[in-house]
mmCIF file of C-alpha atoms in Angstrom:
data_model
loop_
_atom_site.group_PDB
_atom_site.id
_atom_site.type_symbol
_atom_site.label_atom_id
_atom_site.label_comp_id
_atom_site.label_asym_id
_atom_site.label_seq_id
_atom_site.Cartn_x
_atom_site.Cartn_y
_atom_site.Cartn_z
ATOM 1 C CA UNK A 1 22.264 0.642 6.297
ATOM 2 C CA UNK A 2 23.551 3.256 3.804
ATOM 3 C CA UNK A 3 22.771 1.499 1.200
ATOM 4 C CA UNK A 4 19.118 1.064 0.987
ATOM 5 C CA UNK A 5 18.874 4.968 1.770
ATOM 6 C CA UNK A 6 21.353 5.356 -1.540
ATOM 7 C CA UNK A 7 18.733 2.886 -3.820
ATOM 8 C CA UNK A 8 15.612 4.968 -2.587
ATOM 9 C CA UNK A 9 17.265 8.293 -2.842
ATOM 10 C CA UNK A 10 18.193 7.065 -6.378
ATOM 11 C CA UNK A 11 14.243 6.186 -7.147
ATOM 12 C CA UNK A 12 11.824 7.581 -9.198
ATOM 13 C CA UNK A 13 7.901 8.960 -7.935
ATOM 14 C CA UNK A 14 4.866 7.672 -8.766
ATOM 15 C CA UNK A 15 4.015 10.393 -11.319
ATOM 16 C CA UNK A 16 7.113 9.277 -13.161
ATOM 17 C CA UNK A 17 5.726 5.796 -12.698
ATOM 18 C CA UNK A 18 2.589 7.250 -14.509
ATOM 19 C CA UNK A 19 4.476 9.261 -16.774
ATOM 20 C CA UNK A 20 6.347 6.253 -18.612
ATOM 21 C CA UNK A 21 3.468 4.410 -18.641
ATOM 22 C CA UNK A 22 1.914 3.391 -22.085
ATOM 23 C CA UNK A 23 -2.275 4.240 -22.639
ATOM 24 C CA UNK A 24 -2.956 0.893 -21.932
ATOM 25 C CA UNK A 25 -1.489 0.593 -18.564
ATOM 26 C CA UNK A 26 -2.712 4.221 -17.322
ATOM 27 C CA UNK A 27 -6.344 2.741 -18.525
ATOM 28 C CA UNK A 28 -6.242 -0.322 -16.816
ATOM 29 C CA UNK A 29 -4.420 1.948 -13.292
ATOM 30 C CA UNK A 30 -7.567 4.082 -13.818
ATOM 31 C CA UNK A 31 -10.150 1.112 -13.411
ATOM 32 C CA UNK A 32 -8.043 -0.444 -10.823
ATOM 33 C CA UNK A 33 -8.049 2.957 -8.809
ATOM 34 C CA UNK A 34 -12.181 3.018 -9.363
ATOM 35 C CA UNK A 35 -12.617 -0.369 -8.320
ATOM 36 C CA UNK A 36 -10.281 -0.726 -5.089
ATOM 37 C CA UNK A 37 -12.371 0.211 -2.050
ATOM 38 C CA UNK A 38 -11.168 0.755 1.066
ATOM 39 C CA UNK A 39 -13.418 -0.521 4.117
ATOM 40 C CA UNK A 40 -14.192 1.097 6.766
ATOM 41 C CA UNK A 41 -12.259 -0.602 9.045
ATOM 42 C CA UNK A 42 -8.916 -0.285 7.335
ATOM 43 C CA UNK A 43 -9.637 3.737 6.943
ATOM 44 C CA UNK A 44 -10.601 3.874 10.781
ATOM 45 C CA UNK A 45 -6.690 1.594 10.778
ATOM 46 C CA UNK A 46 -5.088 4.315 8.568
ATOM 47 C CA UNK A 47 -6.245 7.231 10.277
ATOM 48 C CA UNK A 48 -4.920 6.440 13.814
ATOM 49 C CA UNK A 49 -1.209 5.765 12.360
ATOM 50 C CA UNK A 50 1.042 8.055 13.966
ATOM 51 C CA UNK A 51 4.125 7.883 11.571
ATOM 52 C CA UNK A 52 5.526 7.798 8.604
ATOM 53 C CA UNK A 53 7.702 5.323 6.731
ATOM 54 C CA UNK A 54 9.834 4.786 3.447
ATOM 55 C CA UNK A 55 8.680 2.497 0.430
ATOM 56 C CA UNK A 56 11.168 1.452 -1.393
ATOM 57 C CA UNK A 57 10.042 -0.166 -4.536
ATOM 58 C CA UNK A 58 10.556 -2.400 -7.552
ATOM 59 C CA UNK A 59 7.629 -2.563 -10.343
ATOM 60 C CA UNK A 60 6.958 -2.051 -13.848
ATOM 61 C CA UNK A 61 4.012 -0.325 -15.426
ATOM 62 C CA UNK A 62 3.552 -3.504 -17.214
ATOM 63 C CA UNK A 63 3.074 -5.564 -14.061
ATOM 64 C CA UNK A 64 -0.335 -6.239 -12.814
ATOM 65 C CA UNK A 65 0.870 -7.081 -9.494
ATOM 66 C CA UNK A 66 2.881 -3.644 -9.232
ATOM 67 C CA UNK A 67 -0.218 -1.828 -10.396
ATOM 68 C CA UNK A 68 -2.633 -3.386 -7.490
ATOM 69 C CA UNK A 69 0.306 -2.975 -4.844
ATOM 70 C CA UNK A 70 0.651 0.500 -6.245
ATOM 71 C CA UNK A 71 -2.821 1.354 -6.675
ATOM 72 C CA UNK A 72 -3.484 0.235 -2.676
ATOM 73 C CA UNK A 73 -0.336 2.586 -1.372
ATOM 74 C CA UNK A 74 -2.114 5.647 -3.590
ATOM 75 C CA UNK A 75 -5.439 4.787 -1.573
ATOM 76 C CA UNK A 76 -3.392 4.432 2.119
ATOM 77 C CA UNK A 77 -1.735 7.636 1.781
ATOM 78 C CA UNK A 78 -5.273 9.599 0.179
ATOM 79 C CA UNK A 79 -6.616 8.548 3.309
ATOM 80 C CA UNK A 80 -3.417 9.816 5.208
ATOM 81 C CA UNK A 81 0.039 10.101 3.864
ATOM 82 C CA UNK A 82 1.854 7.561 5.575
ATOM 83 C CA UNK A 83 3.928 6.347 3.171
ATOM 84 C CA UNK A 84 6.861 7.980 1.342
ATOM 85 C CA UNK A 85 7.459 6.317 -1.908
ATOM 86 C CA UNK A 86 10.552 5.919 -3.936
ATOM 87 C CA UNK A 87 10.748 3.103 -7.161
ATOM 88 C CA UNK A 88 12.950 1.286 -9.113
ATOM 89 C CA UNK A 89 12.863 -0.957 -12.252
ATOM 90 C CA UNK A 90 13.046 -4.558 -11.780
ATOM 91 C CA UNK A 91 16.230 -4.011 -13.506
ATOM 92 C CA UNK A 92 17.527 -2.118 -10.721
ATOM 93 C CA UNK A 93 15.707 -4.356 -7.987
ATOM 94 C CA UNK A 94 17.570 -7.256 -9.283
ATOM 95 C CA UNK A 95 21.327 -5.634 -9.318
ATOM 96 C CA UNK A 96 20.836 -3.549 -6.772
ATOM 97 C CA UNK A 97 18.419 -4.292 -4.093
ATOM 98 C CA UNK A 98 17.931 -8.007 -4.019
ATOM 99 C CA UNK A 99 20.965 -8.560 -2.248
ATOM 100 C CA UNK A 100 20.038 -6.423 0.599
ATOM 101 C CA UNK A 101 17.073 -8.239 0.719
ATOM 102 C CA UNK A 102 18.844 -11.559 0.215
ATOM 103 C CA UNK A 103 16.332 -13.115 -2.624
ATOM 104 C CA UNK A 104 17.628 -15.220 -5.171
ATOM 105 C CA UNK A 105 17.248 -13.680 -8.686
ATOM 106 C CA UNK A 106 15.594 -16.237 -9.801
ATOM 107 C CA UNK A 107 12.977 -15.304 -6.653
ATOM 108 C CA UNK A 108 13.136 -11.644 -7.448
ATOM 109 C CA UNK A 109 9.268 -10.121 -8.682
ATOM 110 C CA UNK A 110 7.507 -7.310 -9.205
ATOM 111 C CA UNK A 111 6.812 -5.912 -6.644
ATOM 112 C CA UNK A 112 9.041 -6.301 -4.495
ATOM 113 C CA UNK A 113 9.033 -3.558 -1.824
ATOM 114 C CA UNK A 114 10.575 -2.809 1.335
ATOM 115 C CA UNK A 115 9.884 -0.885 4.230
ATOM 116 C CA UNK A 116 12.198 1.476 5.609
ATOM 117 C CA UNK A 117 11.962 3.553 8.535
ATOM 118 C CA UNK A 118 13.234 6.998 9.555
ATOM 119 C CA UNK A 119 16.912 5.453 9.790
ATOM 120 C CA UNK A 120 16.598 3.545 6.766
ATOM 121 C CA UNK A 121 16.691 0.276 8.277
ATOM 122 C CA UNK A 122 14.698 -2.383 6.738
ATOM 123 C CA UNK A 123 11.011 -3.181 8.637
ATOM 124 C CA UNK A 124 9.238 -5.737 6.258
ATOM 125 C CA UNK A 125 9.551 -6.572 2.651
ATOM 126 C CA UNK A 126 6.755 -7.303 0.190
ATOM 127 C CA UNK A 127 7.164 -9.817 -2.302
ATOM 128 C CA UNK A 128 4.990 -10.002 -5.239
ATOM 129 C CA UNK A 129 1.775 -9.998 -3.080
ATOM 130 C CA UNK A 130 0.334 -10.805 0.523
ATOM 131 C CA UNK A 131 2.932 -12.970 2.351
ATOM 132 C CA UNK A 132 -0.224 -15.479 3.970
ATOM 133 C CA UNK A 133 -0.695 -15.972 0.189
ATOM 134 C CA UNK A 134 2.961 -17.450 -0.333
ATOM 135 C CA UNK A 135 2.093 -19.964 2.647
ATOM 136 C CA UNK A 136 -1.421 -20.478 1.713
ATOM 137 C CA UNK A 137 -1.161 -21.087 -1.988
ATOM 138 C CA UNK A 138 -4.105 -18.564 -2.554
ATOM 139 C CA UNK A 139 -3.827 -17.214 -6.117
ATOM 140 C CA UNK A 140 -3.387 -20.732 -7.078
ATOM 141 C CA UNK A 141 -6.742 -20.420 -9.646
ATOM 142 C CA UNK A 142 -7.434 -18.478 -12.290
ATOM 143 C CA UNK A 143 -10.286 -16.975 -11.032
ATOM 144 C CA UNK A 144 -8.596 -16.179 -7.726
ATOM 145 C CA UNK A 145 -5.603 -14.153 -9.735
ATOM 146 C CA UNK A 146 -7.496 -12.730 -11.676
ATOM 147 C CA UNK A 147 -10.419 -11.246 -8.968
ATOM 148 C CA UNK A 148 -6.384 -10.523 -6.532
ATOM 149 C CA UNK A 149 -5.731 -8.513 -9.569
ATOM 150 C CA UNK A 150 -8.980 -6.551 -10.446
ATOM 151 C CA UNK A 151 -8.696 -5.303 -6.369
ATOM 152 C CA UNK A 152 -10.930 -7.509 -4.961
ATOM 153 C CA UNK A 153 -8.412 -8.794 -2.112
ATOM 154 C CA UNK A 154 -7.751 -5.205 -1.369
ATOM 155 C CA UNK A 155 -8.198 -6.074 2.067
ATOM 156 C CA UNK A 156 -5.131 -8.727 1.962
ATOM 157 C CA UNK A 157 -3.030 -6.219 0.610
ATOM 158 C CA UNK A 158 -3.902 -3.627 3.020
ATOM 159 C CA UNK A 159 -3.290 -6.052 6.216
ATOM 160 C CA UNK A 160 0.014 -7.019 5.612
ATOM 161 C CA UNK A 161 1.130 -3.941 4.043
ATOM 162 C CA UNK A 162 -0.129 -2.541 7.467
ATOM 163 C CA UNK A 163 1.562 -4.698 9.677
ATOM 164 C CA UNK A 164 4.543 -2.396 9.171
ATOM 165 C CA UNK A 165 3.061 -0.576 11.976
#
């Protein structure tokens, strides 16, 4: 599938991410980063994993949910660099890379990522946040968004961003 390898070799890196950021959003990465603890478990997870595999992803620096999902993959790949990241604007997601992933543009978010592997081909895609919380209805409170989006579900993010493997 040439054309997902064409999108990601098209992408921009995470310190271009940080880069066009404004103050505000590299303030409230920062505290993200300092709050989002890995466990024990997941690192034990993380450090077994025996390959690597392509991100390919659409955020904004203005987007909460991109800065969590973002802020998790920097963790992942401190512990071991498993993941090699490439990102787009949502602009771009929508034009170019939601009809790969056949989503609606009215469905398309930030982020919306997709795992690649050595060939390109497409492994999983992550919409927006944990797929058990599109069936479960979990950020459906304030207080649940907002603790999702301060890190405190780290853990959700990290299992089904490692079920890739």
């Amino acid at each position: 599938m040439s054309g997902l390898k064409d999108i990601y070799l098209k992408g921009f890196t995470f310190e271009k991410y940080l880069g066009i950021a404004s103050q505000d959003e590299l303030e409230k990465l920062e505290e993200l980063y300092k709050n989002v603890v890995v466990s024990d478990e997941f690192v034990n997870k993380i450090k077994i994993i025996d390959k690597k595999v392509h991100i390919l992803a659409s955020v904004e620096t203005w987007c909460p949910f991109a800065r969590i999902f973002l802020t998790t993959l920097r963790k992942i790949n401190e512990i071991k660099p498993i993941f090699d990241l490439s990102l787009i604007t949502y602009g771009r997601g929508v034009s170019e890379l939601a009809g790969y992933l056949k989503i609606d543009e009215d469905d398309f978010v930030v982020p919306t990522a997709v795992f690649l592997d050595e060939k390109f081909s497409k492994l999983r895609v992550f919409n927006g946040f944990p797929e058990k919380y599109h069936k479960e209805n979990t950020l459906d409170t304030i207080d649940a968004t907002r603790n999702y989006l301060k890190g405190k579900s780290v853990n959700d993010i990290l299992e089904d961003i490692l079920m890739v493997f």
